[in-house]
Short mmCIF file of C-alpha atoms in Angstrom, two decimals:
data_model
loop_
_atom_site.label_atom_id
_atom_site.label_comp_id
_atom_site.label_asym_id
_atom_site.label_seq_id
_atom_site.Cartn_x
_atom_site.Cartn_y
_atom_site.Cartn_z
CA UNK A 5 20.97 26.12 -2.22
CA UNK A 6 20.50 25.84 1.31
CA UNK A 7 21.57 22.95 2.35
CA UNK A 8 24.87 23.06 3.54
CA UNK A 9 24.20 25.29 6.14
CA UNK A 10 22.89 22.79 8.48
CA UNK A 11 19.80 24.16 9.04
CA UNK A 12 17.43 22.33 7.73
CA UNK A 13 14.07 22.78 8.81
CA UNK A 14 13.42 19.20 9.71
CA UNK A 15 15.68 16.46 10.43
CA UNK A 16 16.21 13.98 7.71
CA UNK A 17 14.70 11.18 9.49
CA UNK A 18 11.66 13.39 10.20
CA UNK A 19 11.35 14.16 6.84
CA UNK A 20 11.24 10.61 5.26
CA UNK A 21 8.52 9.63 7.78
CA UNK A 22 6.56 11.88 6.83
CA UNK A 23 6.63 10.73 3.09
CA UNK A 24 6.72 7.22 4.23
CA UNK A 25 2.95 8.01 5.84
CA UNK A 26 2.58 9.67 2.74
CA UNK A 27 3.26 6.60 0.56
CA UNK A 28 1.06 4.10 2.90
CA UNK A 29 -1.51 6.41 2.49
CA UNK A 30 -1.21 6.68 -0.98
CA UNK A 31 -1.58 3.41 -1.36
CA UNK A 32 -5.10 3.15 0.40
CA UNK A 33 -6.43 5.31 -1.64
CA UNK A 34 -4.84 3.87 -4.80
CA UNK A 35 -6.45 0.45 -3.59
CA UNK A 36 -10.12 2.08 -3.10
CA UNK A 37 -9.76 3.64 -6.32
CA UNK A 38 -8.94 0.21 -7.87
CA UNK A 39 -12.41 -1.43 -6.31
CA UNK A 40 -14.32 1.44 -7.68
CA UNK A 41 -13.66 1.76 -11.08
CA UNK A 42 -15.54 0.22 -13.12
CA UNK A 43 -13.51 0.94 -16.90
CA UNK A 44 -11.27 -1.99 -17.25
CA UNK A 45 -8.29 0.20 -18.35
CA UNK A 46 -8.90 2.80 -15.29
CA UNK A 47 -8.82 -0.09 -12.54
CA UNK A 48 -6.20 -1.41 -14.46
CA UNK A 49 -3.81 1.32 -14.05
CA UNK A 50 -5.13 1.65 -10.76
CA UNK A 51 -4.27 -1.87 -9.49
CA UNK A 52 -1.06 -1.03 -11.33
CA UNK A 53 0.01 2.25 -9.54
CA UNK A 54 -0.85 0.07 -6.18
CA UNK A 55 1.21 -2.50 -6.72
CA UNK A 56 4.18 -0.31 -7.77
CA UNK A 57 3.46 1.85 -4.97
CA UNK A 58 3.26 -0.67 -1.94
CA UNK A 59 6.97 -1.56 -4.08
CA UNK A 60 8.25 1.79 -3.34
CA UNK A 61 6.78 2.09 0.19
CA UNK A 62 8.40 -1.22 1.10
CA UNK A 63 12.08 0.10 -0.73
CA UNK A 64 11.79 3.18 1.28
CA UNK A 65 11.11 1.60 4.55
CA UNK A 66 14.02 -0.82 3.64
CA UNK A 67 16.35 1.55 3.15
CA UNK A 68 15.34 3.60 6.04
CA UNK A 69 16.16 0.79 8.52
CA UNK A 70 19.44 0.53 6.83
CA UNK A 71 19.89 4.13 7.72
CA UNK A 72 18.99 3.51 11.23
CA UNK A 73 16.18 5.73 10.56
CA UNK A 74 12.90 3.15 11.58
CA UNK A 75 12.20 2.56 15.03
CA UNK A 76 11.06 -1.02 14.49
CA UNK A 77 7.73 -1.58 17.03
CA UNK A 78 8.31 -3.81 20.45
CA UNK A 79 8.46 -7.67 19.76
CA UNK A 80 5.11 -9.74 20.36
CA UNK A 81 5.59 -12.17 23.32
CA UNK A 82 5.74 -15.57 22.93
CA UNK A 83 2.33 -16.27 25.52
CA UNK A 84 0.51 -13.65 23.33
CA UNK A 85 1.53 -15.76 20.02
CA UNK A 86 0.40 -18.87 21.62
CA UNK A 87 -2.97 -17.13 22.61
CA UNK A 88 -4.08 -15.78 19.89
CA UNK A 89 -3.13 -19.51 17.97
CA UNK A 90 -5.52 -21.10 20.66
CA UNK A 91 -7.92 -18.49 19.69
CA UNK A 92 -7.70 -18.53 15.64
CA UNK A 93 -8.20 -22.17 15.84
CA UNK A 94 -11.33 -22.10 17.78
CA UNK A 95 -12.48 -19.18 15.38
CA UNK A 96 -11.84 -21.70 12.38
CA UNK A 97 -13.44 -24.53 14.07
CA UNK A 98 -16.69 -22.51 14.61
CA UNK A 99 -16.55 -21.29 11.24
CA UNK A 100 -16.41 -24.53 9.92
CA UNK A 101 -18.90 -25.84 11.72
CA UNK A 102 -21.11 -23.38 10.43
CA UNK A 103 -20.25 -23.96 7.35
CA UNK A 104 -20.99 -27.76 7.83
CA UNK A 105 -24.49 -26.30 9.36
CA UNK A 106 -25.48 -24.21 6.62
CA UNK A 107 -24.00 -26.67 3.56
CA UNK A 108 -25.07 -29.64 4.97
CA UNK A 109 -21.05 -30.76 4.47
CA UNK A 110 -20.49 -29.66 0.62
CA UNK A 111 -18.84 -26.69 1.03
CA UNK A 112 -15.19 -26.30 0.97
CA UNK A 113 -14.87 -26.91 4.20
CA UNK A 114 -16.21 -30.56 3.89
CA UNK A 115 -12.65 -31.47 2.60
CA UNK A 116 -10.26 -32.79 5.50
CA UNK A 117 -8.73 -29.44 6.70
CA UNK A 118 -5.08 -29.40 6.28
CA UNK A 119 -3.92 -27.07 9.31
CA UNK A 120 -6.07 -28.40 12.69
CA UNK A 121 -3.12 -31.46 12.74
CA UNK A 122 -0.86 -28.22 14.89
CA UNK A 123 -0.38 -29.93 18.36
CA UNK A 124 2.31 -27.80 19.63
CA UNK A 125 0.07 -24.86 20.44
CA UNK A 126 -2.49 -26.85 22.78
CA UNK A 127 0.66 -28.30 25.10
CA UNK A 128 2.53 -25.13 25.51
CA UNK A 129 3.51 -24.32 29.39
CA UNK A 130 1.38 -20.78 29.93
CA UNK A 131 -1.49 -22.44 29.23
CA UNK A 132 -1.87 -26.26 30.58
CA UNK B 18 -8.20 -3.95 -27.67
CA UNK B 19 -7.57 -0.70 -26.23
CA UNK B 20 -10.79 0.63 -27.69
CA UNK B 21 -12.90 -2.49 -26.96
CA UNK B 22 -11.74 -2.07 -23.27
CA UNK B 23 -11.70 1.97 -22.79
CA UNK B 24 -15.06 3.24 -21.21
CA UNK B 25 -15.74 7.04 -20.87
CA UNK B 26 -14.72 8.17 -17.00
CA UNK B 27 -17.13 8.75 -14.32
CA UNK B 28 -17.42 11.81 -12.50
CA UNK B 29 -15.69 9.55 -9.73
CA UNK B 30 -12.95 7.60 -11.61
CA UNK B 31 -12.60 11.10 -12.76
CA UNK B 32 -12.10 12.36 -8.56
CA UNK B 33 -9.78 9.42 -8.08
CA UNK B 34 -7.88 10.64 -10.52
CA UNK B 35 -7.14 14.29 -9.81
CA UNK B 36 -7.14 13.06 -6.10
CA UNK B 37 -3.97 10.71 -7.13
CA UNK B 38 -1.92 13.41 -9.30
CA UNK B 39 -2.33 15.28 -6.09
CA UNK B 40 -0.51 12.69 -3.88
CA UNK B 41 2.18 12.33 -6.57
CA UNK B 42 2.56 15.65 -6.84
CA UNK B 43 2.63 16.13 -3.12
CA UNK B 44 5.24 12.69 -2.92
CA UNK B 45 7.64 14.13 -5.78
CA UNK B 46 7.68 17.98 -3.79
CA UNK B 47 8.51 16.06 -0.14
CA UNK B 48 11.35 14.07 -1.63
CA UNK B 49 12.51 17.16 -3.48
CA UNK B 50 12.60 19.17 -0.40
CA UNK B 51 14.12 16.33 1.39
CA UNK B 52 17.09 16.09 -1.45
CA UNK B 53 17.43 19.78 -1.05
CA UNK B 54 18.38 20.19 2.46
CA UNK B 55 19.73 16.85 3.25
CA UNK B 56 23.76 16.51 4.12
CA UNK B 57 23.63 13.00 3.78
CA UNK B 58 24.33 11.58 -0.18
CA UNK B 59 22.80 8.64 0.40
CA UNK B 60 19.17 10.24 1.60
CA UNK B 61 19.73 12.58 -1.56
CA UNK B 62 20.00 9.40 -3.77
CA UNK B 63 16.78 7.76 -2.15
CA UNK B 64 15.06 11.08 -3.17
CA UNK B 65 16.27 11.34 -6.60
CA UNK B 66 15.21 8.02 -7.78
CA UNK B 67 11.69 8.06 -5.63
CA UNK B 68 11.01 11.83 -7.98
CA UNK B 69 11.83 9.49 -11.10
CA UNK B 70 9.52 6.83 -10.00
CA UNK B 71 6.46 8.89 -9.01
CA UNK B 72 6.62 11.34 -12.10
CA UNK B 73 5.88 7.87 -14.04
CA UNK B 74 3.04 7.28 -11.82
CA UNK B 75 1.92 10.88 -12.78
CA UNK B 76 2.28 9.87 -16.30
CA UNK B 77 0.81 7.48 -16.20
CA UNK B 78 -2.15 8.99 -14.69
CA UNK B 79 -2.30 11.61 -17.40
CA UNK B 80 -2.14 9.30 -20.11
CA UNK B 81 -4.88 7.53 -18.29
CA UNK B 82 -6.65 11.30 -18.96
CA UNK B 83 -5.63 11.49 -22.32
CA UNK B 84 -6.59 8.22 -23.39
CA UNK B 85 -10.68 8.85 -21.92
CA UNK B 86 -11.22 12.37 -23.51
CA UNK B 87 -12.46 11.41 -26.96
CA UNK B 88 -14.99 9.30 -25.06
CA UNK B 89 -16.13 11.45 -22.55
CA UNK B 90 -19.70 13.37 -23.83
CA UNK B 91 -19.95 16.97 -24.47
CA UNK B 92 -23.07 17.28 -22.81
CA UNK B 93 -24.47 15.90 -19.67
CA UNK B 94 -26.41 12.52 -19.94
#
């Protein structure tokens, strides 16, 4: 029992991130294993183990930012938001369009699509 | 229904396997090293319940052993 001499060999914070890497990778390899298994009670467990993993990874990083522990990354800007909106919704039109092209209008895509009605985006100030 | 769904492993269900017992393994020995040196309860806590949880994943994944060996052939096919 070494631990109340203060010298641990890593700091606490150190320590968790380390296993919090741990657990993200974990789960990557827990999802590949899923897609390539090809017993129904192997991918099963599998799919299981990822699900209850990504849990835990999520519980840990929780309770690390309660303990002041996670460095939470800068925030996005507003003018890169708005970009990148601008720029999904060209992507969507084009891949509806070819869509349209290639189904002659009877794929999915034929239907009215319910999120090109978002006006907001196309009158913002860094952009007009 | 088990039997009706249980399959004998391949050599690389087989990998994924050991592969995953290794990162529990490796998960239950950081958090235990973690509890052991911490000062802080709460961090010791965290670790205690995370061993619990990821010795049932390893468990689980030798059960998942357990269950395949009468169907795995003795010989190469």
């Amino acid at each position: 029992m070494y631990s109340q001499t203060g010298n641990a060999f890593m700091q606490d914070e150190d320590l968790l991130n380390i296993i919090l890497a741990d657990l993200k990778r974990t789960v990557g390899e827990y999802t590949t294993a899923t897609t390539e298994s090809a017993c129904p009670s192997v991918r099963r467990t599998f799919n299981d183990l990822t699900m209850d993993t990504l849990r835990l990874h999520g519980e840990l990083f929780t309770q690390m930012s309660q303990l002041n522990m996670y460095q939470a990354p800068s925030k996005a800007l507003r003018q890169e938001l708005d970009k990148e909106i601008q720029n999904a919704h060209q992507t969507q039109q084009k891949s509806q369009q070819f869509v349209q092209q290639k189904t002659g209008g009877q794929g999915a895509y034929a239907q009215a699509p319910n999120v090109s009605q978002h006006q907001a985006n196309v009158q913002n100030p860094y952009y007009m | 229904m088990q039997s009706t769904q249980t399959q004998p492993l391949s050599s690389k269900e087989l990998e994924y396997i050991s592969d995953s017992i290794s990162n529990e393994d490796l998960l239950i020995k950081q958090y235990a090293a973690t509890a052991g040196t911490t000062q802080n309860q709460t961090v010791r806590q965290i670790c205690e319940q995370q061993i619990q949880n990821h010795s049932h994943h390893m468990g689980a994944l030798i059960q998942l052993l357990q269950q395949h060996q009468q169907y795995a052939p003795t010989q190469p096919q």
